[in-house]
Coordinates of C-alpha atoms in Angstrom, one line a residue:
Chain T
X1101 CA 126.4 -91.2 -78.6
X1102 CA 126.1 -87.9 -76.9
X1103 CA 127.2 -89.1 -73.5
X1104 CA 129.8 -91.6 -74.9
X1105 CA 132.8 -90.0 -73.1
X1106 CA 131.2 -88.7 -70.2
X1107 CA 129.9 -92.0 -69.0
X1108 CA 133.4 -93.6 -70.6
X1109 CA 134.9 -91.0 -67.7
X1110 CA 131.7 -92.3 -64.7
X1111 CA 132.5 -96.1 -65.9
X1112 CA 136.4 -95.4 -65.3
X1113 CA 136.3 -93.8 -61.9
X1114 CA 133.8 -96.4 -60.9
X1115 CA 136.0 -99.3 -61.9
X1116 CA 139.0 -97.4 -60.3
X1117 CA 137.1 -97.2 -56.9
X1118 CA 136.0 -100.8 -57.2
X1119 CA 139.7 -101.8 -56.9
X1120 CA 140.0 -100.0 -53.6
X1121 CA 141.1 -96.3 -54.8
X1122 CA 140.2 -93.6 -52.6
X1123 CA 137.8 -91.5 -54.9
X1124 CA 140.4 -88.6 -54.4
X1125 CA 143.2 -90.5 -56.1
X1126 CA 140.7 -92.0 -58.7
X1127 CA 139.9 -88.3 -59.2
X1128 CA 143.9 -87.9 -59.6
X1129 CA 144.1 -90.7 -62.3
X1130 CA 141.2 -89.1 -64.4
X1131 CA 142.6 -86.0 -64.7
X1132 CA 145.9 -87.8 -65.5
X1133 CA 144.1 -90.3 -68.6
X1134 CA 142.2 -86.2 -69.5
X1135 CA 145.5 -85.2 -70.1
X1136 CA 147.0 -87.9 -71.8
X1137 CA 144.2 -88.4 -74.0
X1138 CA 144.4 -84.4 -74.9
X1139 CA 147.9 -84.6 -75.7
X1140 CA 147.5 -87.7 -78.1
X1141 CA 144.7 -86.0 -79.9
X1142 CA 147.1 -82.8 -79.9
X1143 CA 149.7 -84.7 -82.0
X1144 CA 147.4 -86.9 -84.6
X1145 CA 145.3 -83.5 -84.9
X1146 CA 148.4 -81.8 -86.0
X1147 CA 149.6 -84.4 -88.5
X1148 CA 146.1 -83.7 -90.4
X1149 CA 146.3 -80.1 -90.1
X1150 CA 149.6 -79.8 -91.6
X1151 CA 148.6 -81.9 -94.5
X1152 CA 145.6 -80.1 -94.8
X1153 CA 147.3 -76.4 -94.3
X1154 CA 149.3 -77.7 -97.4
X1155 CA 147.0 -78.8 -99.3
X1156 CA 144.9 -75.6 -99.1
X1157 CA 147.9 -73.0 -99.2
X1158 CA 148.0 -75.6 -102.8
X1159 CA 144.8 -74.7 -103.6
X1160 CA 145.0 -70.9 -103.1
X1161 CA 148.1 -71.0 -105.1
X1162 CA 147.2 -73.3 -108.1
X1163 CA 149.5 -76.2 -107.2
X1164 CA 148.9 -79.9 -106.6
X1165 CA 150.3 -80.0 -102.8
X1166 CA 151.8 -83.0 -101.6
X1167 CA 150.8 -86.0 -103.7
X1168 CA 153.2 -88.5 -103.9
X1169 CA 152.9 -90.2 -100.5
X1170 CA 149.8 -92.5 -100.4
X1171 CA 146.5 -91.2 -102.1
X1172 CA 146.5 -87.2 -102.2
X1173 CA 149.8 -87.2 -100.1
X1174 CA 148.6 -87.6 -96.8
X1175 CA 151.6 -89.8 -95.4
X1176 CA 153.4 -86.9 -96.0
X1177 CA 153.4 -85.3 -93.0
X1178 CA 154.4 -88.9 -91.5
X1179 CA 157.3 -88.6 -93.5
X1180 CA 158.7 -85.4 -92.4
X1181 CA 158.0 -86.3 -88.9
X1182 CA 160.2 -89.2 -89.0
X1183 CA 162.7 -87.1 -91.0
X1184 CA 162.3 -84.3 -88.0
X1185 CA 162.8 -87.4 -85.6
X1186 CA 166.1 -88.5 -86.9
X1187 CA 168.0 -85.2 -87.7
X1188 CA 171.1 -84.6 -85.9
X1189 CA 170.5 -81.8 -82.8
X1190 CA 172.8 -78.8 -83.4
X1191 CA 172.9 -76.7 -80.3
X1192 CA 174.9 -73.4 -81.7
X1193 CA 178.3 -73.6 -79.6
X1194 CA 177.4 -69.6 -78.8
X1195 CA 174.3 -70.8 -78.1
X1196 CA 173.2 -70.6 -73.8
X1197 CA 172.6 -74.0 -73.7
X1198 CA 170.3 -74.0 -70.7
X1199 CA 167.9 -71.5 -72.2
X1200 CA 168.2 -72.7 -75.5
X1201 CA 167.0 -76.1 -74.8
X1202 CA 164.4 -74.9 -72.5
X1203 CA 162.8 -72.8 -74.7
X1204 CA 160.8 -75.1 -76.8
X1205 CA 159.1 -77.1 -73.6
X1206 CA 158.5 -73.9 -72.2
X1207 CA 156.6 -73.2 -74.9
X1208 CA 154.5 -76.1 -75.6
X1209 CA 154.0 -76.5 -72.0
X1210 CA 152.5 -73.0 -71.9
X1211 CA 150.2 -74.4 -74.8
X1212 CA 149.0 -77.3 -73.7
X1213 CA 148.1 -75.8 -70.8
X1214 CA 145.2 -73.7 -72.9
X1215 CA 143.0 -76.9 -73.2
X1216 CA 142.8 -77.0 -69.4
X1217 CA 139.2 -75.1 -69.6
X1218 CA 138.2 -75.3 -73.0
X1219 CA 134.8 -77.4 -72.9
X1220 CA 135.3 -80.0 -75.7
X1221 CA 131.1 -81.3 -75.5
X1222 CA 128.4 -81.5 -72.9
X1223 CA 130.2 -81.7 -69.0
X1224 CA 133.5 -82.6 -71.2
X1225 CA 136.4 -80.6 -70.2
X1226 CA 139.4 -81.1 -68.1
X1227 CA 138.5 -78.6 -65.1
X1228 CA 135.4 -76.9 -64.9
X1229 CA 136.9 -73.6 -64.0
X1230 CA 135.1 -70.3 -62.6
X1231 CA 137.2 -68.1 -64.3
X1232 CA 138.1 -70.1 -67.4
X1233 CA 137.8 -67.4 -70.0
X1234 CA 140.8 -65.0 -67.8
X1235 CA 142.8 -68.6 -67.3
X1236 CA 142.9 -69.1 -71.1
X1237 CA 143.9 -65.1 -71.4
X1238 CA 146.7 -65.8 -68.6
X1239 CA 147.7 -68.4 -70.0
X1240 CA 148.4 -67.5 -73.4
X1241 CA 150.3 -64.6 -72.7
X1242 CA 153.3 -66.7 -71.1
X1243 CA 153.9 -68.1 -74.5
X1244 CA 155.9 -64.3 -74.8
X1245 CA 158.4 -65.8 -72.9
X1246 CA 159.1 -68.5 -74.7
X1247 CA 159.9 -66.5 -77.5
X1248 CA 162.0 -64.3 -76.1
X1249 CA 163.9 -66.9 -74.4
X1250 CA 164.4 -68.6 -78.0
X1251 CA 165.5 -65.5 -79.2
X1252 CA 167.8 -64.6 -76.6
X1253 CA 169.3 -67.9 -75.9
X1254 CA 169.9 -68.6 -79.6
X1255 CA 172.4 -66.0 -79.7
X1256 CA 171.6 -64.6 -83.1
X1257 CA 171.0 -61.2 -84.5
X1258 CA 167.9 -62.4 -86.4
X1259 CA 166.7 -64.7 -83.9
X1260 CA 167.0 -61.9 -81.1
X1261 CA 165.0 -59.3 -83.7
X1262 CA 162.3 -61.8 -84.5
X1263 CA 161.4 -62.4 -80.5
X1264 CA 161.9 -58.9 -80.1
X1265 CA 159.2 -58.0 -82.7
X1266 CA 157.0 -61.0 -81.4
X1267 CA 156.6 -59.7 -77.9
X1268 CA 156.2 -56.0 -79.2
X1269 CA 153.4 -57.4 -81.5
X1270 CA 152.0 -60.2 -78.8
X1271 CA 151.9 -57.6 -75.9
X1272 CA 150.2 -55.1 -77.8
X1273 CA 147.5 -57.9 -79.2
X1274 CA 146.7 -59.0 -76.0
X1275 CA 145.0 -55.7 -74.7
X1276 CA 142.0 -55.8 -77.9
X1277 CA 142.0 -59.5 -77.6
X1278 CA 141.3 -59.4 -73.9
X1279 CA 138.7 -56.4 -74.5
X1280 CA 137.3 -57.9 -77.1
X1281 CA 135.9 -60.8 -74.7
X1282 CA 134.9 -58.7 -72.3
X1283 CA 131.4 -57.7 -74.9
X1284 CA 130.5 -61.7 -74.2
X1285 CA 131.4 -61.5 -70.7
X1286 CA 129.2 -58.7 -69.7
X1287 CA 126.3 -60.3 -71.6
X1288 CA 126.8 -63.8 -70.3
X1289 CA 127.9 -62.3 -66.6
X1290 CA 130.3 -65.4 -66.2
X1291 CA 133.8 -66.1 -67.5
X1292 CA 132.9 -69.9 -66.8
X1293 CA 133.3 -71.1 -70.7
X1294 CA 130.2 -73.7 -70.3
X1295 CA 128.0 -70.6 -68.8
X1296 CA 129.1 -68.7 -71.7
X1297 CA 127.9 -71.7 -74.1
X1298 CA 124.9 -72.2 -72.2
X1299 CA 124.3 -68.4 -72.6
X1300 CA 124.3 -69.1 -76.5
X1301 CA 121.2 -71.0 -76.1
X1302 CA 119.1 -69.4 -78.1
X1303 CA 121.4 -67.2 -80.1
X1304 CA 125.1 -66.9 -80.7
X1305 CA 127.4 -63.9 -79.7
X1306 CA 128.5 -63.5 -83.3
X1307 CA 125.2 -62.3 -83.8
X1308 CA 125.2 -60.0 -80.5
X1309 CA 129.2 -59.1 -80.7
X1310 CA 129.8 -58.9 -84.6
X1311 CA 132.5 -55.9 -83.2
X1312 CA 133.9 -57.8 -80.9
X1313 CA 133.8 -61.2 -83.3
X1314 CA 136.1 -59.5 -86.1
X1315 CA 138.2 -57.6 -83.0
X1316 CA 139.1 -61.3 -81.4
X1317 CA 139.7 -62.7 -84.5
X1318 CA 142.4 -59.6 -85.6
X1319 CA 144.2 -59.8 -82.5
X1320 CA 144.1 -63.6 -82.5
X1321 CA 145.6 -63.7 -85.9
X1322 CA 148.3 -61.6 -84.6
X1323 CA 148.7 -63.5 -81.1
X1324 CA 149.3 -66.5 -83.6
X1325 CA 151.6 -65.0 -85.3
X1326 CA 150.2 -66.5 -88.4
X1327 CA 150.0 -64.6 -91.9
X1328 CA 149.5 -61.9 -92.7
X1329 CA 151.1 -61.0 -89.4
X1330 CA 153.9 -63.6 -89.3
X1331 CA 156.5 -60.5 -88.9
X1332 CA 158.4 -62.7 -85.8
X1333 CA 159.1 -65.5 -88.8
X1334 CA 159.1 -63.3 -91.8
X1335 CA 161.4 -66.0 -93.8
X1336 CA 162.4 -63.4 -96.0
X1337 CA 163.5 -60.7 -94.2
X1338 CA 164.2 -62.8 -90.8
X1339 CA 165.3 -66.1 -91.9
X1340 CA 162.6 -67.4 -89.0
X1341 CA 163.1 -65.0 -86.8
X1342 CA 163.4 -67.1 -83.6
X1343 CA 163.7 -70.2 -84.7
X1344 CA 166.4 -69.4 -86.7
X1345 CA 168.9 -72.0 -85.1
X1346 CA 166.5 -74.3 -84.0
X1347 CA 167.0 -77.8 -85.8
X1348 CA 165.1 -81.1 -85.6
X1349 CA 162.8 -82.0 -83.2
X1350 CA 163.3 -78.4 -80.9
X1351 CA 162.4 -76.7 -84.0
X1352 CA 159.8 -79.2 -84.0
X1353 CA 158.2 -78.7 -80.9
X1354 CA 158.4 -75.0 -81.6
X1355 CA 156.0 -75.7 -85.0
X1356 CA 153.5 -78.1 -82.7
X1357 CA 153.1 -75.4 -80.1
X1358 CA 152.6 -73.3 -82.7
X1359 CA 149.6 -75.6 -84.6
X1360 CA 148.6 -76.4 -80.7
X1361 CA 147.6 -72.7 -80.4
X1362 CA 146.2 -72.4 -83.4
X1363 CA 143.6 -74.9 -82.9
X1364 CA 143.2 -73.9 -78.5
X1365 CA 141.9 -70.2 -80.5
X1366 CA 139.7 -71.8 -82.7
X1367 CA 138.2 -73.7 -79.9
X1368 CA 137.6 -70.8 -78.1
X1369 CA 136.3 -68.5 -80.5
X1370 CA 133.9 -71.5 -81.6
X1371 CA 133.1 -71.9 -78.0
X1372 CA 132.5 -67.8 -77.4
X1373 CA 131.2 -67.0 -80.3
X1374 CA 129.9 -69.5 -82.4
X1375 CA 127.8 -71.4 -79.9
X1376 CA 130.2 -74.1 -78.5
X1377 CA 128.8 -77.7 -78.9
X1378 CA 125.4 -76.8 -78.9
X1379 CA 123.6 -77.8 -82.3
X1380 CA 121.2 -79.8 -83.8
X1381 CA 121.2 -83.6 -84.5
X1382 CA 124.9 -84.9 -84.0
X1383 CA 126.2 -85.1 -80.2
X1384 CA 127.9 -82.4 -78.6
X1385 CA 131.7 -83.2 -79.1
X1386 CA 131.3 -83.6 -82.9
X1387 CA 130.0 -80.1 -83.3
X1388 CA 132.8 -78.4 -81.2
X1389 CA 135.4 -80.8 -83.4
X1390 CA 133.2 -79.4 -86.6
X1391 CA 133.4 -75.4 -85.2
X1392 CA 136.8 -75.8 -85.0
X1393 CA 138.2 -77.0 -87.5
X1394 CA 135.8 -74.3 -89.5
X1395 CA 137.5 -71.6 -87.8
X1396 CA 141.0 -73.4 -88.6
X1397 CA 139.8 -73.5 -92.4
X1398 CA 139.2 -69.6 -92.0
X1399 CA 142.8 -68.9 -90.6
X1400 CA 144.3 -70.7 -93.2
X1401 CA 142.2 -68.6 -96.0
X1402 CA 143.0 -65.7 -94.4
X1403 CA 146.6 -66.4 -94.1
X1404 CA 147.5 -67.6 -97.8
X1405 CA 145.2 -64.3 -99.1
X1406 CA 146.7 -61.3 -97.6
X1407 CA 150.3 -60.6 -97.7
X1408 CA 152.8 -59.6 -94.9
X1409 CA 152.5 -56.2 -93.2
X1410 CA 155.3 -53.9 -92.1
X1411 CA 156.0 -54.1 -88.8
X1412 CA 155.1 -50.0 -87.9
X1413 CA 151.9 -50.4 -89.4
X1414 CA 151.1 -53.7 -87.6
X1415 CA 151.7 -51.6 -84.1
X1416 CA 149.8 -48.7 -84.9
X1417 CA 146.9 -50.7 -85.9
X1418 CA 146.7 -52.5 -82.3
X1419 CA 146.5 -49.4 -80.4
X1420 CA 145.1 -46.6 -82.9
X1421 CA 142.5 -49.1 -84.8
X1422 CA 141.8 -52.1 -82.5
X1423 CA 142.0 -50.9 -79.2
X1424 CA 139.8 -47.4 -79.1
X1425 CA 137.3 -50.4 -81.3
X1426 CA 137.4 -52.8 -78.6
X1427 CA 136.8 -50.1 -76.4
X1428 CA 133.7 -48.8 -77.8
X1429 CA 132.3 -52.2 -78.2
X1430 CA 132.4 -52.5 -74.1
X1431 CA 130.6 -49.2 -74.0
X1432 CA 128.2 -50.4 -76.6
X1433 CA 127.5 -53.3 -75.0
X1434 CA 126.9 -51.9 -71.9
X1435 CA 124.6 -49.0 -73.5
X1436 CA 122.9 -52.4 -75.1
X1437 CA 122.2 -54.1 -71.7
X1438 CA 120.5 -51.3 -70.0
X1439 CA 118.5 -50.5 -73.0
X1440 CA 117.0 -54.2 -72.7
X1441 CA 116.7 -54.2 -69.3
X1442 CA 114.7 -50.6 -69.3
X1443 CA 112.6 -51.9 -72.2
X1444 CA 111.8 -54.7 -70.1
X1445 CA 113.3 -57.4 -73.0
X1446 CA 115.5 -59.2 -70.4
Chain C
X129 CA 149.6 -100.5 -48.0
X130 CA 149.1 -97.1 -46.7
X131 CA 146.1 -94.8 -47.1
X132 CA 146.6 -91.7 -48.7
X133 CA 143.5 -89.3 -47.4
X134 CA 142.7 -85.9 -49.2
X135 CA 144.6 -83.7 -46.9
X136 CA 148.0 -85.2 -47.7
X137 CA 147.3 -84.8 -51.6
X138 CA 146.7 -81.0 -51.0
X139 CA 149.4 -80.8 -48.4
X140 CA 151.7 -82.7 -51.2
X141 CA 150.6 -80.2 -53.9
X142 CA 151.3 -77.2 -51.5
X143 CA 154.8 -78.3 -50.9
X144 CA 155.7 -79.0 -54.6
X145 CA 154.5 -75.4 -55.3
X146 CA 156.3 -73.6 -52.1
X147 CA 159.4 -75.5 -53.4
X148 CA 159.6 -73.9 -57.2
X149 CA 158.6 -70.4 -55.2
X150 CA 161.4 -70.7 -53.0
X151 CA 163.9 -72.0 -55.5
X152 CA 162.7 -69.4 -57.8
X153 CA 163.1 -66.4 -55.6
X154 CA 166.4 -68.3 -54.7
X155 CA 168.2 -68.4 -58.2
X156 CA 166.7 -64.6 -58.7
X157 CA 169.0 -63.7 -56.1
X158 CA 172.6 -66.0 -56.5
X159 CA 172.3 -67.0 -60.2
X160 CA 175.4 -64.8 -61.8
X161 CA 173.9 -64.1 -64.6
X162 CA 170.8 -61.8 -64.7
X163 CA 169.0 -63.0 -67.6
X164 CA 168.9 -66.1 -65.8
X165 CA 167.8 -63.8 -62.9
X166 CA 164.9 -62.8 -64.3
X167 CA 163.9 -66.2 -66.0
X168 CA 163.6 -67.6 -62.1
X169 CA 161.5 -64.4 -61.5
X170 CA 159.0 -66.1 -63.9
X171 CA 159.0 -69.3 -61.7
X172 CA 158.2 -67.2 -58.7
X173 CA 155.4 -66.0 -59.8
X174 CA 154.0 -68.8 -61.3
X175 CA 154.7 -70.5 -57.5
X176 CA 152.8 -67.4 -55.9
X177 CA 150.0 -67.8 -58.6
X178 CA 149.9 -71.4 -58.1
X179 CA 149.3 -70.7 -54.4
X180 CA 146.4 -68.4 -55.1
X181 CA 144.8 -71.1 -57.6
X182 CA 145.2 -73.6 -54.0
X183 CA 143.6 -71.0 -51.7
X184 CA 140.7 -70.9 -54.3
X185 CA 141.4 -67.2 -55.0
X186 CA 141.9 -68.3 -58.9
X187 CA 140.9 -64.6 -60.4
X188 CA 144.0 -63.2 -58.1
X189 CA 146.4 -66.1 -59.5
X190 CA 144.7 -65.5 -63.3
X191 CA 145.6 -61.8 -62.8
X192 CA 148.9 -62.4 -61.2
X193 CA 150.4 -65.4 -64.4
X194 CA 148.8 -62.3 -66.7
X195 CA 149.8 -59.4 -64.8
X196 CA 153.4 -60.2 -63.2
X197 CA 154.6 -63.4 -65.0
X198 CA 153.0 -62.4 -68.4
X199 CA 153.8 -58.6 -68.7
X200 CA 155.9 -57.6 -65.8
X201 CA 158.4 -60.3 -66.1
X202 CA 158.7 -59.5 -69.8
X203 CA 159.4 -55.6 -69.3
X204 CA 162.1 -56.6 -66.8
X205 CA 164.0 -58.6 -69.3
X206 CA 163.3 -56.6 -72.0
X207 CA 165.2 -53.6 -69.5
X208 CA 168.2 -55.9 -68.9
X209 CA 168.8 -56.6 -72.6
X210 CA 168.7 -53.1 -73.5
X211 CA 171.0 -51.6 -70.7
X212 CA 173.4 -55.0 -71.0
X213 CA 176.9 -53.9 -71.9
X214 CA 178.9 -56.4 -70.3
X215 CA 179.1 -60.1 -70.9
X216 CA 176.2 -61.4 -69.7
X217 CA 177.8 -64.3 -67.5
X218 CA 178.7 -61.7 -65.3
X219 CA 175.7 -59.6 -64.7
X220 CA 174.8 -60.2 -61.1
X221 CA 177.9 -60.7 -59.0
X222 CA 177.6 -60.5 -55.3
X223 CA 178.4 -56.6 -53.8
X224 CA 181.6 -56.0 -52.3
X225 CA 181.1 -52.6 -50.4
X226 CA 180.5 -53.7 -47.5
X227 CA 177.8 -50.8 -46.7
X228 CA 175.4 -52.5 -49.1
X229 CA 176.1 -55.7 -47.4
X230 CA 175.3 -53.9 -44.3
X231 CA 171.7 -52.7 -45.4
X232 CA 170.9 -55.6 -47.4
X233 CA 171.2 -57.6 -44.2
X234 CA 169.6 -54.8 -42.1
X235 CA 166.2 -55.0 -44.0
X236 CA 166.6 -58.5 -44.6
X237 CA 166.7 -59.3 -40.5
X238 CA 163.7 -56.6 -40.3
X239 CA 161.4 -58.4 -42.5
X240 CA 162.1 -61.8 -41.2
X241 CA 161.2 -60.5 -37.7
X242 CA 158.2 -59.2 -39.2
X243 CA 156.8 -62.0 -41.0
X244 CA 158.1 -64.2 -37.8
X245 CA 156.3 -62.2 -35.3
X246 CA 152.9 -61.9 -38.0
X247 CA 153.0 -65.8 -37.8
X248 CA 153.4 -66.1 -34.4
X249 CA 151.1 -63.7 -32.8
X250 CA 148.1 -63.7 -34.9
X251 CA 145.4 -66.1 -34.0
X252 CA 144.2 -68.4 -37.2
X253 CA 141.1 -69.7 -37.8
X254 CA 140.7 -73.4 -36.5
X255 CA 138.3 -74.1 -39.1
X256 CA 138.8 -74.1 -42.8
X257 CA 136.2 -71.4 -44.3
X258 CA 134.6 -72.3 -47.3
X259 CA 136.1 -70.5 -50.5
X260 CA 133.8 -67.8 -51.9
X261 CA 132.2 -69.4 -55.6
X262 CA 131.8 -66.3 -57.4
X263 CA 135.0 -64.2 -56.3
X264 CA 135.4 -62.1 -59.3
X265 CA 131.7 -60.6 -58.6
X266 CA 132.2 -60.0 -55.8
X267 CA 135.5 -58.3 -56.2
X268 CA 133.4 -55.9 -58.5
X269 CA 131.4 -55.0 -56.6
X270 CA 134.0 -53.7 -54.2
X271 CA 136.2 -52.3 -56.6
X272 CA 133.1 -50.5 -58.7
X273 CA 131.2 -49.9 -55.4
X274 CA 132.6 -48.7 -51.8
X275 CA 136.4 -48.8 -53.1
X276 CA 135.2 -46.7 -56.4
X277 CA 137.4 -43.5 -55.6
X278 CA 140.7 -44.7 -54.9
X279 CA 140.3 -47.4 -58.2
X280 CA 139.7 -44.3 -60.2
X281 CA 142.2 -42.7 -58.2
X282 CA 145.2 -45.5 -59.3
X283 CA 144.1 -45.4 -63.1
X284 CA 144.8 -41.8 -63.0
X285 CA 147.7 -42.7 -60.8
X286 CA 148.8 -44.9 -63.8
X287 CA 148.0 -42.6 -66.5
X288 CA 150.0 -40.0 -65.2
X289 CA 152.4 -42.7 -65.0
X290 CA 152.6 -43.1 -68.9
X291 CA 152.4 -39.7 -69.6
X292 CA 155.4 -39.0 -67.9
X293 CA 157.0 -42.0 -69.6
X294 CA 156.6 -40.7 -72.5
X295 CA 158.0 -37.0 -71.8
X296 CA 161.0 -38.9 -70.2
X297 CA 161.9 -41.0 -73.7
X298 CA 160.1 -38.2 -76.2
X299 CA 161.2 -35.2 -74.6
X300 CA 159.3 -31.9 -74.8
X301 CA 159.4 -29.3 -78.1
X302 CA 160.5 -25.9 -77.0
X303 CA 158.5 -23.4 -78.8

């Protein structure tokens, strides 16, 4: 079971170079079926996780949830998909139409691209990357842009505000989220994400980086956007902010990216911190899937606990709180390392 | 049926990426209105970064999609909504003095000569050198070792940078 996929992929370029590929353009075509295969699990993934962010927002509220649609509602995510599917496409006539429409692809591009170096089991992942950590980073920043081109091109007031206060909020996130890493960086000396799992071996940075844990996970809230620092959708006060007059399947896409990002984090921050898919008994894939979708479960508590905050506090919390934090935590760390090394422990 | 090697793969990939670079720098210059301006900006830099990841420099073309497409693209829109009074469709027309014509073209013709003469002049390699594995290490160790003072010397650079931001929008308190 353990090296089901891996030998899946060996069997598949092996076949492929059988029928008189070049093992360059076999090489192509695997990274072509990686991708597919992400995207599809992308897709299903999200129909559960909507259903299941439902079902638990029910719970912390004292409702049912869905629960008409098949046992304990779960076709009803299917439902609103199709219903999503088949809704008539309003582009606002103010609207730019170019950047308008762009918008959402640019956005779930950007995330989808996140799962490039996230290791999903033993010698499973799409490129083994050198410096996959700082390409996830990279990555995830472009997803500013996105926004503000859905805010801008909308032509809205609200819309405008809402990607306004999600790059302000996004920007300033990224500085502790980025620091925060740093603390598993300097331990592990790679940014390679399977040397960083490997480096877990005996003991998980949770443990080592409990700072820079609850840092990462602060900042990655609010890089989210998700409760309680969901100021860019704030239904209330924005109407949703930039999605405001998004319809159909663009507003759509804009919710997938959204749930796509969600569960790239949780990946990474079981891969960093929690020990990637090294544990005991089941094979290596299954334990990443289970990290996950713990860390997902977490998000979701977190977000139907704690109510919204105001927008000034939300900025002054990045850069008074979390940032001088992060910033000690690298000093700790490296106050840490030469301890151990002049104690002779490692 | 033809053979595709190796070479022509990476020589297919480089043109692909060349091609959004060079549109991308294109449209920052003759699209009319500069929102869109600075949108193609974006592309550029994700072309450039692109090329980076290619030459197997991918810490340089992490730090550039972060760095210029990420944060730097994002301040320069973020500048043209603010200062936008107009109708945006016409934001970036073409000059008519003819003066800026004349030294636009001037330092145009001078950096093409440039780049022409550094291409034809300088001797290249004739064999491929292997790409460094670990180039953020060593990259440290330049930057936090024999290139120590004038690192330290651009983060103060910056600071002071920021500081004077701030005077510039705050203002000082007379006492």
């Amino acid at each position: 079971m353990e090296h089901l996929f891996t030998n899946l992929a060996t069997a598949l370029t092996g076949w492929m170079i059988t029928l008189g590929l070049s093992p360059v353009w076999a090489d192509v075509i695997l990274l072509l079926v990686k991708w597919i295969i992400i995207i599809t699990i992308i897709t299903l993934n999200i129909i559960i996780l909507i259903w299941l962010e439902r079902k638990v927002s029910a719970f912390f509220q004292e409702r049912l949830g869905p629960n008409r649609l098949g046992p304990f509602g779960i076709f009803q995510t299917i439902a609103d998909a199709i219903k999503l599917l088949t809704k008539e496409d309003i582009v606002p006539s103010a609207a730019d139409k170019l950047i308008f429409k762009t918008a959402p692809m640019f956005f779930i591009v950007v995330a989808v691209m996140l799962y490039t170096v996230i290791p999903m089991g033993q010698g499973m992942e799409v490129i083994n990357l050198n410096i996959g950590l700082l390409f996830f980073i990279s990555m995830g920043s472009l997803s500013t842009i996105a926004l503000l081109m859905a805010g801008w091109g909308s032509d809205n007031k609200w819309s405008l505000m809402g990607a306004v206060r999600s790059v302000a909020q996004m920007i300033s996130y990224e500085i502790p989220l980025a620091f925060s890493l740093l603390g598993v960086v300097m331990i592990s000396g790679s940014l390679n994400l399977q040397d960083i799992v490997a480096a877990q071996d005996n003991i998980w940075f949770v443990i080592l980086q409990p700072i820079a844990f609850l840092t990462y996970f602060i900042a990655a809230t609010a890089e989210l956007n998700r409760g309680p620092f969901d100021m860019p959708e704030a239904e209330q006060e924005l109407t949703g902010g930039a999605y405001t007059e998004y319809t159909g399947m663009r507003w759509a896409l804009f919710f997938l990216a959204e749930y796509t990002n969600l569960v790239a984090v949780s990946a990474l921050m079981a891969t960093v911190f929690l020990g990637g898919w090294q544990g005991p008994w089941l094979p290596s894939w299954l334990w990443i899937i289970i990290k996950t979708y713990g860390v997902i479960l977490v998000f979701f508590w977190v977000k139907w606990t704690f109510p919204r905050i105001r927008m000034d506090h939300l900025m002054s919390f990045s850069w008074k709180v979390l940032v001088p934090v992060s910033l000690g935590n690298i000093l700790l760390t490296g106050a840490g390392i030469y301890f151990c090394q002049w104690m002779g422990w490692c | 049926m033809f053979e595709f090697s190796a070479f022509s793969l990476y020589d297919a990939a480089f043109l692909a990426i060349g091609g959004v670079t060079i549109l991308g720098a294109l449209g920052v210059v003759l699209f009319r209105n500069i929102i869109y301006s600075a949108l193609s900006l974006v592309f550029t830099m994700l072309g450039v970064a692109a090329i980076y990841f290619q030459l197997n420099a991918g810490f340089l073309g992490a730090i550039q999609i972060l760095v210029y497409a990420g944060a730097i693209s994002v301040l320069i829109i973020f500048a043209v909504m603010l200062l936008m009074n107009k109708e945006a469709r016409r934001t970036n027309l073409p000059t008519t003095r003819t003066k800026a014509w004349f030294a636009g073209g001037t330092i145009t013709v001078m950096m093409l000569a440039s780049i022409i003469a550094a291409v034809g002049f300088s001797e290249w390699p004739k064999t491929a050198l292997q790409g460094v594995d670990n180039s953020v290490g060593m990259l440290a160790e330049l930057m936090l070792g024999d290139y120590v003072i004038a690192f330290e010397a651009a983060a103060i650079l910056l600071l002071v940078a920021v500081i004077g931001a701030i005077i510039l929008a705050k203002g000082v308190e007379n006492k």
